[in-house]
Coordinates of C-alpha atoms in Angstrom, one line a residue:
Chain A
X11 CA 6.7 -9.0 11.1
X12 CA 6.3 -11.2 14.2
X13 CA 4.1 -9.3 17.3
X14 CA 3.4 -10.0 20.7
X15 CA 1.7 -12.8 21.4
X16 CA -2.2 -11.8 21.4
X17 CA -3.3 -11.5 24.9
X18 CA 0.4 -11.7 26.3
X19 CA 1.0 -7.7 26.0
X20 CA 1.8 -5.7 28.9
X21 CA -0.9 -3.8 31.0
X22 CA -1.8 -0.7 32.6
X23 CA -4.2 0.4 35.3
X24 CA -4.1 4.0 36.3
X25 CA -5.1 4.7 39.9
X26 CA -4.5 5.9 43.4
X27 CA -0.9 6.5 44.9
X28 CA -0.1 3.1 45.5
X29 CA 1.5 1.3 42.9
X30 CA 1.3 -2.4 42.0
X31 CA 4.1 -4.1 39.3
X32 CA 3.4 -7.2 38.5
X33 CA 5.4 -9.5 36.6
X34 CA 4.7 -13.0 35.6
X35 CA 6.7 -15.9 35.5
X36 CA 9.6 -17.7 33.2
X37 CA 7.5 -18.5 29.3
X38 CA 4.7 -17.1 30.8
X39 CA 3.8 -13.8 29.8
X40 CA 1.3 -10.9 31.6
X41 CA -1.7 -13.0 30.8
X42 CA -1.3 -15.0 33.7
X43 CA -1.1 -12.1 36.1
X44 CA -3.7 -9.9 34.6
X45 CA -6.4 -11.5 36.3
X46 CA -5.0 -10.5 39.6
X47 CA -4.3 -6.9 38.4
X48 CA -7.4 -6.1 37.5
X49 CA -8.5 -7.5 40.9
X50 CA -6.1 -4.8 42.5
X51 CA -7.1 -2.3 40.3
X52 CA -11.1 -2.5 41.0
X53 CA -9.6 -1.9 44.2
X54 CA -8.4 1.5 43.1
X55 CA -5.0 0.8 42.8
X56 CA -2.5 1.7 39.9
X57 CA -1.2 -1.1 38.5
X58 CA 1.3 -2.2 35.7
X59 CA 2.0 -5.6 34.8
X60 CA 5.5 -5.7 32.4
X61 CA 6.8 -8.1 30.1
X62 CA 9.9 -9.7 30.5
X63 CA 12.1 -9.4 27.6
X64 CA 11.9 -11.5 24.7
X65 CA 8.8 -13.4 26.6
X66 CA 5.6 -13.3 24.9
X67 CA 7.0 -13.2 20.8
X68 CA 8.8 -16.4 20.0
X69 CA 10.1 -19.0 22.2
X70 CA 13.6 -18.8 19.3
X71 CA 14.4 -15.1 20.9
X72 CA 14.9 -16.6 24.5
X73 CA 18.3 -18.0 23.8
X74 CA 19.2 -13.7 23.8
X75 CA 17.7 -13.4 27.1
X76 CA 20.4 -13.0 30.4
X77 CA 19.2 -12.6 33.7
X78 CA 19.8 -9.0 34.0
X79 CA 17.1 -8.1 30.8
X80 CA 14.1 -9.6 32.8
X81 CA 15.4 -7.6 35.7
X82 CA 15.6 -4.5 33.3
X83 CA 12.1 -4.8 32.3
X84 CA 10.7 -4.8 35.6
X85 CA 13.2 -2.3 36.3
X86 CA 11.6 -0.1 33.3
X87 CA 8.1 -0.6 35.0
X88 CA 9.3 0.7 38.6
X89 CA 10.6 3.7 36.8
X90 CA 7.5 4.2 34.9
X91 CA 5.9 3.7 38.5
X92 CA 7.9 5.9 40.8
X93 CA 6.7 9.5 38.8
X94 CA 2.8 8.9 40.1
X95 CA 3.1 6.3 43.0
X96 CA 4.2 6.8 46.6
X97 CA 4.6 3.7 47.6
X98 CA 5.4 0.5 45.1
X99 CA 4.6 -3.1 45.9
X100 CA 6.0 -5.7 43.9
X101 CA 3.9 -8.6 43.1
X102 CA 5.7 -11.8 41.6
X103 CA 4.9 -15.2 40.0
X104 CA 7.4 -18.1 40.6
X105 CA 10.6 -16.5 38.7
X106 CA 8.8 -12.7 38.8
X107 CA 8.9 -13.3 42.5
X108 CA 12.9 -14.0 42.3
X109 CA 13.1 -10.8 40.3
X110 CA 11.0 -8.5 42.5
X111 CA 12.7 -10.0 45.6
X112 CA 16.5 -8.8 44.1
X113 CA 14.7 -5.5 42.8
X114 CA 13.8 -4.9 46.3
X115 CA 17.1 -5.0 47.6
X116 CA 18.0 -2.2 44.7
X117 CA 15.0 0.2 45.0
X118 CA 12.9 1.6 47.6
X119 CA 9.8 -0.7 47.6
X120 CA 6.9 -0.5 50.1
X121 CA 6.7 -4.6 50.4
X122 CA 6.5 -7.6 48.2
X123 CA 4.0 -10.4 47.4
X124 CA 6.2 -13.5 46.3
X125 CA 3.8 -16.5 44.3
X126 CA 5.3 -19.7 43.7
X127 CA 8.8 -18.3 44.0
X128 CA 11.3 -21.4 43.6
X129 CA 14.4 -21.3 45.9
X130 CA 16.2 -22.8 43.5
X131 CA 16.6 -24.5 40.1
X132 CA 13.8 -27.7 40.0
X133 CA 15.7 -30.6 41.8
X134 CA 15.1 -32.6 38.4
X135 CA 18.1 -34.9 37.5
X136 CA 18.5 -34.2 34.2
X137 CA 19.6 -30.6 34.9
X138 CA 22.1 -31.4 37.5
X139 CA 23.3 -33.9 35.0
X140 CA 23.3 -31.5 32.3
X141 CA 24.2 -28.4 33.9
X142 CA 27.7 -28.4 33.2
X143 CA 27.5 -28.7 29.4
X144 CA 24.2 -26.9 28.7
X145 CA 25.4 -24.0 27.1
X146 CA 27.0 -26.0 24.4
X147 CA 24.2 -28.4 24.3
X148 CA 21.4 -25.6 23.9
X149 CA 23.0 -24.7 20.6
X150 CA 22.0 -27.9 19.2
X151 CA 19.1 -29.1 21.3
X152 CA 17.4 -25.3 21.8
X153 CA 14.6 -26.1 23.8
X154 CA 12.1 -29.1 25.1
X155 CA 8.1 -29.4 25.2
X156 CA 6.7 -29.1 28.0
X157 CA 5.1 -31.7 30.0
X158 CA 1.3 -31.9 30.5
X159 CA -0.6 -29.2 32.0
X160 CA -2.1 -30.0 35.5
X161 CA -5.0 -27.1 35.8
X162 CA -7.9 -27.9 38.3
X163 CA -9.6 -25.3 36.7
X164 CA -10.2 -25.8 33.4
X165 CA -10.7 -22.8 31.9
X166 CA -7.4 -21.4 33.1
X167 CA -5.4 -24.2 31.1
X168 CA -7.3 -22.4 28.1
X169 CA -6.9 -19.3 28.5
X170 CA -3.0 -19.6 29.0
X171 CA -1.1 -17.6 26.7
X172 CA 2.4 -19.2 26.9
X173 CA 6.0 -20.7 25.0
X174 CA 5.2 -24.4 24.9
X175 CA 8.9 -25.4 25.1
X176 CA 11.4 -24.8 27.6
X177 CA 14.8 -22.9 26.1
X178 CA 17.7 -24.6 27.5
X179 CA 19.8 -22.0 27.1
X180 CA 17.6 -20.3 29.5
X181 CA 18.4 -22.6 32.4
X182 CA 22.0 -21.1 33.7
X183 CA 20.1 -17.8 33.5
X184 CA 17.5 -19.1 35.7
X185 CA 20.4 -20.8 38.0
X186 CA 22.4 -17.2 38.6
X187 CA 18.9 -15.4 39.1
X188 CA 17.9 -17.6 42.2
X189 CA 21.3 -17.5 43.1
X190 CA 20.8 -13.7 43.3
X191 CA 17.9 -14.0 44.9
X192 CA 19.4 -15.8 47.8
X193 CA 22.2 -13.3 48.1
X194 CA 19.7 -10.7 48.5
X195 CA 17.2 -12.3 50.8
X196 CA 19.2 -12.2 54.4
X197 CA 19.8 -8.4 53.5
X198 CA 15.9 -7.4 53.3
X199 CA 14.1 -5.6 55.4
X200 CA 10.9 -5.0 54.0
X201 CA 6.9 -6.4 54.4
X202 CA 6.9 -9.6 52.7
X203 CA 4.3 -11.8 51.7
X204 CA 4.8 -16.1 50.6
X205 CA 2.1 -17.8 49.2
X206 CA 2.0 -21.0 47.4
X207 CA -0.2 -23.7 46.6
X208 CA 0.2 -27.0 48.9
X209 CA -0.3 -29.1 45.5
X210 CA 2.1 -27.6 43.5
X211 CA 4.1 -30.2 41.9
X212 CA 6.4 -28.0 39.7
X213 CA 8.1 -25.9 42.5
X214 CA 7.1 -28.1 45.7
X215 CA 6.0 -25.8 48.9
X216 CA 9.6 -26.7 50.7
X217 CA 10.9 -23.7 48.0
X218 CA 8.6 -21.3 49.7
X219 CA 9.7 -22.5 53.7
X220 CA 13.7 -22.0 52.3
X221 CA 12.8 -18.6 51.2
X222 CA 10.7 -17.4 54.1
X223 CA 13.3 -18.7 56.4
X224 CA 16.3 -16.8 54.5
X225 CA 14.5 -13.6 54.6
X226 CA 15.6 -11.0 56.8
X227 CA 12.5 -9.2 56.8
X228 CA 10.9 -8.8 60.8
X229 CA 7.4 -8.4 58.6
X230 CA 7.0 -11.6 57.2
X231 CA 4.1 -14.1 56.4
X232 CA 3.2 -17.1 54.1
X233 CA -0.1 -18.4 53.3
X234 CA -0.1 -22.0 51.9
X235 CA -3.3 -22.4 49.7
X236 CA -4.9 -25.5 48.5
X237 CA -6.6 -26.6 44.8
X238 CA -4.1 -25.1 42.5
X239 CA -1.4 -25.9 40.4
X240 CA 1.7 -24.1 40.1
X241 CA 0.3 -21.0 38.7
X242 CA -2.1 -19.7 41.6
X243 CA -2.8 -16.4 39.8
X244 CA -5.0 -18.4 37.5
X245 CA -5.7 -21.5 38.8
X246 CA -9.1 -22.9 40.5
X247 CA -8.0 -20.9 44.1
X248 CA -7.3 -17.7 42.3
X249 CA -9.9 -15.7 44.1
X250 CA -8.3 -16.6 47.5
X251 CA -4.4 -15.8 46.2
X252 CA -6.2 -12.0 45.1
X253 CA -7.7 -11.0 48.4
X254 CA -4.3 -12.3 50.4
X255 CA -2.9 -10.1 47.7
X256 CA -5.0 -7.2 48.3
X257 CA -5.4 -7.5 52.2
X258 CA -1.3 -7.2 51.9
X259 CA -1.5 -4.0 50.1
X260 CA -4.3 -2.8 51.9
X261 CA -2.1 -3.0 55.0
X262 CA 1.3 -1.9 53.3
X263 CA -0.7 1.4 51.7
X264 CA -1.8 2.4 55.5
X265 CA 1.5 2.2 56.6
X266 CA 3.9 4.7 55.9
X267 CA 7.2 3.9 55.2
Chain B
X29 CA 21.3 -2.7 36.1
X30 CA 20.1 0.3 34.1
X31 CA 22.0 3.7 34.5
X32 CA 21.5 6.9 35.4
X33 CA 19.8 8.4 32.6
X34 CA 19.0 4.8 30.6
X35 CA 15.5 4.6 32.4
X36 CA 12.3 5.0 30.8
X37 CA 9.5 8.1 32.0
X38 CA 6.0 8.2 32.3
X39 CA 5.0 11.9 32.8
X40 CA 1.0 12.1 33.7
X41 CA -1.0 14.2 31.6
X42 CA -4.3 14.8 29.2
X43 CA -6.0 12.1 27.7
X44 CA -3.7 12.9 24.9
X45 CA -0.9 10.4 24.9
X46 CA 2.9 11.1 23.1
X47 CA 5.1 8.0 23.1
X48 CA 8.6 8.9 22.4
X49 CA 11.0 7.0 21.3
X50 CA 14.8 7.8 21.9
X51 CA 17.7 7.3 18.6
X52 CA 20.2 4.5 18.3
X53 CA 23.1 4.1 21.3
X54 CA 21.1 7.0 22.7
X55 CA 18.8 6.7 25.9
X56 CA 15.6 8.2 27.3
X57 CA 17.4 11.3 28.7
X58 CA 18.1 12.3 26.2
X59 CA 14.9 13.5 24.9
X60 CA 13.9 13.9 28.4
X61 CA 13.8 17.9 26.9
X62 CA 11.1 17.0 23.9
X63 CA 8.9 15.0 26.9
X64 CA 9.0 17.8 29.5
X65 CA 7.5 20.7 26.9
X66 CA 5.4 18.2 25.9
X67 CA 4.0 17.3 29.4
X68 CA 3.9 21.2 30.1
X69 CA 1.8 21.5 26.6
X70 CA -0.9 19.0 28.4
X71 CA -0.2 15.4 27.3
X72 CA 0.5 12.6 28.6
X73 CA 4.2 11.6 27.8
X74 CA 5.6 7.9 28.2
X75 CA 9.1 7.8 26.7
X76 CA 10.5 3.7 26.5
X77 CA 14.0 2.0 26.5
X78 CA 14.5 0.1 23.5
X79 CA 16.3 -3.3 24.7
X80 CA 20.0 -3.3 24.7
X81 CA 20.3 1.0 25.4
X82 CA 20.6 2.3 29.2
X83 CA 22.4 -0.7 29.8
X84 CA 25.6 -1.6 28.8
X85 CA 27.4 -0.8 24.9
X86 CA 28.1 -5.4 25.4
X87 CA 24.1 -5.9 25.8
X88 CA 23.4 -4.2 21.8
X89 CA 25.3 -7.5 20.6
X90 CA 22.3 -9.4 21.5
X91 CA 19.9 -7.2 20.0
X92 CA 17.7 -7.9 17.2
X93 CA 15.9 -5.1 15.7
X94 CA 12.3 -6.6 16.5
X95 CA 13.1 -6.6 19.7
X96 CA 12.7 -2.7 19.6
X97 CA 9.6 -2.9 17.8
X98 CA 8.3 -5.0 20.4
X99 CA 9.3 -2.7 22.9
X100 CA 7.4 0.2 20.9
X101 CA 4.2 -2.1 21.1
X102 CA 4.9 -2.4 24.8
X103 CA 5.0 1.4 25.5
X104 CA 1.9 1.8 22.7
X105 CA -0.2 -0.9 24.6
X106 CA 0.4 0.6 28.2
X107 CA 0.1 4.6 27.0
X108 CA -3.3 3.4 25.0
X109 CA -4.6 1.9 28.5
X110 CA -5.2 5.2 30.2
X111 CA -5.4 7.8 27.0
X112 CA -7.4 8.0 24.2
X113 CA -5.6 9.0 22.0
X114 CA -1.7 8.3 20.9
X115 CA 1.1 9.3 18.3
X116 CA 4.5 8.0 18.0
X117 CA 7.4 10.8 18.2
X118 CA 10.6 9.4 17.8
X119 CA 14.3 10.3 16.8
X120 CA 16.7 9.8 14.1
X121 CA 16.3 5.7 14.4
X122 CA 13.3 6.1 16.8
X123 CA 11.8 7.8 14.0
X124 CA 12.2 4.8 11.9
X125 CA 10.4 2.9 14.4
X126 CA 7.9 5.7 14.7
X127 CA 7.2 5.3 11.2
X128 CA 6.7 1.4 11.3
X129 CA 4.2 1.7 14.2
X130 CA 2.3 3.9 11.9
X131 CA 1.2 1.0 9.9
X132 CA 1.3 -1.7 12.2
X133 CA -0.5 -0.5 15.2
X134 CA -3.6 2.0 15.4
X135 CA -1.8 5.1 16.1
X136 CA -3.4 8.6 15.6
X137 CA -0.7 9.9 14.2
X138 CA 3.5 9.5 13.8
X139 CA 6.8 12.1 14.1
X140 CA 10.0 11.0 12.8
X141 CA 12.7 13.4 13.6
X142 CA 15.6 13.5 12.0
X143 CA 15.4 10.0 10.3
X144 CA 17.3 9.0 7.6
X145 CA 15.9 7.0 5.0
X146 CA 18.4 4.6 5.2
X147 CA 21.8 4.0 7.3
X148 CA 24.3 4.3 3.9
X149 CA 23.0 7.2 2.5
X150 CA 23.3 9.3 5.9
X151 CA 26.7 7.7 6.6
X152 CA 29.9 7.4 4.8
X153 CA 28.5 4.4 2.3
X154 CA 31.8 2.9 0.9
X155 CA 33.0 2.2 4.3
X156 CA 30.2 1.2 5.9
X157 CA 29.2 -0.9 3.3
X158 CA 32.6 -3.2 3.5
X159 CA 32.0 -3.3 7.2
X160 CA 28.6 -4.6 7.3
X161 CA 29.6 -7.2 4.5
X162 CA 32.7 -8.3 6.8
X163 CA 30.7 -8.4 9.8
X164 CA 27.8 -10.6 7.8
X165 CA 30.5 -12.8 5.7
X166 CA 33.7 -13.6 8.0
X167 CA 31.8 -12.6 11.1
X168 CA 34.0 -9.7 12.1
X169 CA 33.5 -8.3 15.1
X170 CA 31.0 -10.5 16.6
X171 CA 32.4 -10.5 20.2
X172 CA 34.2 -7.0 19.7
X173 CA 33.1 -3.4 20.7
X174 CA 34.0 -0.5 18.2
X175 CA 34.1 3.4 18.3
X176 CA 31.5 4.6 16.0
X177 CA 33.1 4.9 12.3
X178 CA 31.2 7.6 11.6
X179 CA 29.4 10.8 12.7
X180 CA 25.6 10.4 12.5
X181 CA 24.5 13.7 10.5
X182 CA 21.2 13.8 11.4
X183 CA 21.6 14.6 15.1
X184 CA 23.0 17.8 13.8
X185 CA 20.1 19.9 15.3
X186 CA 19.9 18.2 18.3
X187 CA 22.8 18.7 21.0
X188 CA 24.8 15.5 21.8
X189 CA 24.6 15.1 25.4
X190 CA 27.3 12.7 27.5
X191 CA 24.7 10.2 27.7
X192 CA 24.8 8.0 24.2
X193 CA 27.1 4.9 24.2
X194 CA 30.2 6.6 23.1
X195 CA 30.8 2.8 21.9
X196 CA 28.6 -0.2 20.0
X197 CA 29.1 -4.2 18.5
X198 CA 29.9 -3.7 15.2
X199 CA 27.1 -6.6 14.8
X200 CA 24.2 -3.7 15.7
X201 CA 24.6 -2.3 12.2
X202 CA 23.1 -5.3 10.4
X203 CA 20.0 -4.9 12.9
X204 CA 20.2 -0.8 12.1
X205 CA 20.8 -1.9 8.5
X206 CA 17.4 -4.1 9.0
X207 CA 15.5 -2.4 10.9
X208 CA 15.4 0.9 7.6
X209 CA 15.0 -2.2 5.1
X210 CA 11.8 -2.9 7.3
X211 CA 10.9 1.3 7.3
X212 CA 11.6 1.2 3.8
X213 CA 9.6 -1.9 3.1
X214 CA 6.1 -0.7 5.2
X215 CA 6.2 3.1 4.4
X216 CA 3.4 3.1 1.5
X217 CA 1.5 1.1 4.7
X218 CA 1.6 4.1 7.0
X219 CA -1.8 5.1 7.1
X220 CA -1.5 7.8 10.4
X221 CA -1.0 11.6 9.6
X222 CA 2.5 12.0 10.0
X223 CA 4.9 14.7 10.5
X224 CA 8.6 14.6 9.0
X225 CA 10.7 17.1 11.2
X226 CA 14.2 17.7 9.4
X227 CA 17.1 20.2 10.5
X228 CA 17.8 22.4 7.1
X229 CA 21.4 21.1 6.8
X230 CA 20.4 17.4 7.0
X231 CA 20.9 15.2 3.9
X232 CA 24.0 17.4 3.3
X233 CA 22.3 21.2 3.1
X234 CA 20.6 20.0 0.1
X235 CA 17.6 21.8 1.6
X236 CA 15.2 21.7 -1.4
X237 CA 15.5 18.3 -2.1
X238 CA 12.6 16.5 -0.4
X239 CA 13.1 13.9 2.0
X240 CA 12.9 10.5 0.7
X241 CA 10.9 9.2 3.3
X242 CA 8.1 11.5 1.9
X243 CA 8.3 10.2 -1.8
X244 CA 7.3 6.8 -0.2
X245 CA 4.8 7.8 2.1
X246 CA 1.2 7.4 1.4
X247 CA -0.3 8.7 4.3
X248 CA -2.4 11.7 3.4
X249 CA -2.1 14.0 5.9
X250 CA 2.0 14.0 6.3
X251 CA 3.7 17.3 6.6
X252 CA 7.4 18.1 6.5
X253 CA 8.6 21.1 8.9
X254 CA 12.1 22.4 8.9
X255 CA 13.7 24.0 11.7
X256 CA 16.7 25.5 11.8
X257 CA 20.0 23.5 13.1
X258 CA 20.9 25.0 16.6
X259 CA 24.3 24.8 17.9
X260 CA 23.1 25.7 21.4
X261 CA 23.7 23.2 24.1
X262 CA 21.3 24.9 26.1
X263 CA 18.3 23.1 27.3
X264 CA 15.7 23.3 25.5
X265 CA 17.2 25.2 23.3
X266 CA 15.4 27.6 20.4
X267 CA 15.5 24.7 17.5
X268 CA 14.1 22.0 20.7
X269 CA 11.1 24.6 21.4
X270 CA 10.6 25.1 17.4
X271 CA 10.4 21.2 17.9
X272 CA 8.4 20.8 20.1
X273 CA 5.9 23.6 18.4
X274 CA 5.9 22.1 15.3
X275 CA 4.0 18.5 17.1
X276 CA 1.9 20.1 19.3
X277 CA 0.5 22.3 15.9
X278 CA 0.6 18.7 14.6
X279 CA -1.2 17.5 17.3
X280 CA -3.8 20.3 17.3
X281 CA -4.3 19.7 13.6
X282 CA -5.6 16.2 13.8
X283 CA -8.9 16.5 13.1
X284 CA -11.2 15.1 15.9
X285 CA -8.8 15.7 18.7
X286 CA -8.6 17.6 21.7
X287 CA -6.5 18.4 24.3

């Protein structure tokens, strides 16, 4: 009987009033975001990092997977949340950040910290090619490897608990999910927090500026940070990504809203 | 996306932890009752959403029953981060699950309500048999939504609320179908005390038969309870306290623990 992938399961860190979900990104799974809730958490925080559904077992279940099941589990997590936390911040990597963006617009959230978000689909050719007839085409091509990793740290690229493949099928899911995410964007008014990584060749820092500028938020701010790869939460400027993290609930658990 | 009533609850307690798991087409409110007495007894209650329930009846077509097992590892994993101790509780199907987390993961101790030992013998068999072989041969049904062809038996002691999907994919049943195959398969693996918790008129009033789940089970310390089938829709009713009094003497009886 297949399990969770080992060091992919979900977390839990019990602690003050204010509460941190964290979700990681699209074939990803917690492990990439556990680093940085731990970080909150010796910070007193409570903290819960969910796993998006059918992430983190086999890269075959992803075909299952619509849009609205990864919200759903983060949507579990807030609910978990809400019964011993005041105030909720959402934290997100790249597609997590898409997710807790449209959650915000759903729930009452005390502010969000959005990693690597894209603002929509990679601009690669193949899938505005393909886009039309990938549903069809996933059936018999069901997913691709992925390229080469580009880590600067090292021992992040090892430590990576991941699918190695892309599921195509997964692709319109991902196309409606940003899609929502814009929708939702111009109708926020909540503390927001961008940060992305200048070098970040998968989802290019432009994403970031398109998503700050569609935000309707008064409170908002980006930080661009330099010597990382796509995945910040890990990579060699994680420290700096945590303490912009923390600093931003610090400020949002002060404030009452 | 989920409804009112589909969403999970984490109810802050004892470093005792109960993780409950709700029955098929069912949702977390509705053993909201079970978690609230047993919050009030002292533990720590976390009480999941298996995939595909809460949602919509549409979203069970994609299920697959390991994705509810990996839901019950997700609610294990996060209840084990803050108490020291766990069981499993579940009903009717979240018992089956109960019971296979009992073997697979380090559990201290499992309570299947209500659970059948498998879905023809608790069910009208003739019919549902045809069914599931149409659904697996010709692929009936694989985009349709049916009315439940039968009356699950086993929820006899535990009022039906307006909260279940009153609806399913007849494709479900061959992941129900799997998921006591899998039961069946890991019971003489369940090494945690459990505690079977029938209604007397399940398995059709024949109330001195043993339930088969027992005959299989190797685990030393498992004990079967009775309680009396309530026709009270009042919440909690007597048979929900007799329950719920029945797994916190469970609880107290596992040697080592403490509340």
């Amino acid at each position: 009987m297949r399990k969770i992938l080992k060091g992919g399961e979900p977390f839990f860190f019990p602690g003050d009033e204010v509460g941190c979900l964290v979700t990681h990104g699209f074939t990803a799974t917690p492990q990439e975001v556990r680093e940085l809730g731990e970080y909150l958490a010796t910070q007193g925080r409570t903290v819960l990092g969910v796993r998006l559904f059918a992430h983190a077992t086999n890269v075959r279940d992803m075909p299952r997977a619509r849009w609205w099941d990864w919200i759903a589990s983060v949507e579990d997590g807030y609910h978990l949340l809400k019964n011993t936390c005041s105030r909720i911040v959402l934290l997100g990597l790249s597609t997590g950040g898409a997710i807790s963006l449209y959650l915000a617009n759903t729930f009452p959230m005390s502010g969000v910290v959005v990693m690597s978000t894209p603002h929509e689909l990679p601009s690669d050719p193949r899938i505005r090619i393909l886009r039309p007839i990938i549903k069809p085409l996933s059936l018999l091509y069901p997913s691709t490897p992925k390229g080469p990793p580009d880590f600067f740290a090292p021992e992040a690229r090892d430590a990576r608990v991941q699918y190695h493949h892309y599921p195509l099928r997964s692709v319109p899911e991902l196309d409606i999910l940003f899609q929502k995410m814009r929708e939702v964007l111009p109708l926020l008014d909540l503390p927001v927090l961008f940060i992305h990584s200048k070098q970040d060749k998968f989802v290019p820092p432009d994403h970031m500026e398109a998503n700050f500028n569609l935000l309707g938020s008064k409170d908002k701010s980006k930080i661009l940070i330099e010597g990382s790869n796509h995945i910040i939460t890990c990579d060699a400027a994680r420290q700096q990504v945590f303490e912009a993290a923390n600093n931003f609930v610090n400020r949002i658990a002060g404030k009452r809203t | 996306m989920i409804i009112a009533g589909g969403q999970p609850f984490f109810l802050a307690g004892g470093p005792f932890g109960c993780l409950l798991i709700h029955d098929f087409a069912t949702c977390p409110k509705e053993i909201r009752w079970l978690g609230t007495q047993l919050n009030e007894a002292g533990f720590t209650v976390l009480a999941i959403r298996l995939f595909g329930h809460g949602t919509r009846p549409k979203d069970l077509q994609r299920t697959r029953f390991k994705d509810w097992i990996a839901n019950v590892d997700d609610g294990f994993t996060i209840l084990k981060n803050q108490c020291d101790k766990c069981i499993v509780i579940g009903v009717s199907l979240g018992g089956t699950l109960a019971l296979i987390a009992g073997a697979k993961l380090k559990v201290d101790g499992v309570v299947a309500i209500s659970t059948p030992f498998d879905l023809l013998s608790s069910t009208k068999p003739r019919a549902l048999k045809v069914l599931i072989s149409l659904i697996r041969i010709v692929g009936l049904g694989k985009r349709s939504i049916i009315k439940p062809p039968f009356t699950h038996r086993m929820d006899a002691i535990l009022p039906k609320g307006q909260l279940s999907y009153d609806s399913f994919p007849p494709r479900v049943l061959l992941e129900v179908n799997g998921l006591f195959a899998e039961m069946q398969r890991i019971l003489p693996h369940v090494s945690a005390p459990t505690l079977l918790i029938e209604g007397e008129f399940d398995h059709g009033g024949e109330t001195t038969v043993p339930s088969q789940i027992l005959e299989h089970l190797s685990a030393k310390k498992t004990k079967l309870v009775r309680v009396r089938p309530g026709f009270s829709d009042d919440s909690p009713s007597k048979e929900q306290e007799r329950i719920a009094a029945a797994i916190i003497q469970f609880v107290a009886s596992l040697s080592g623990s403490k509340l």
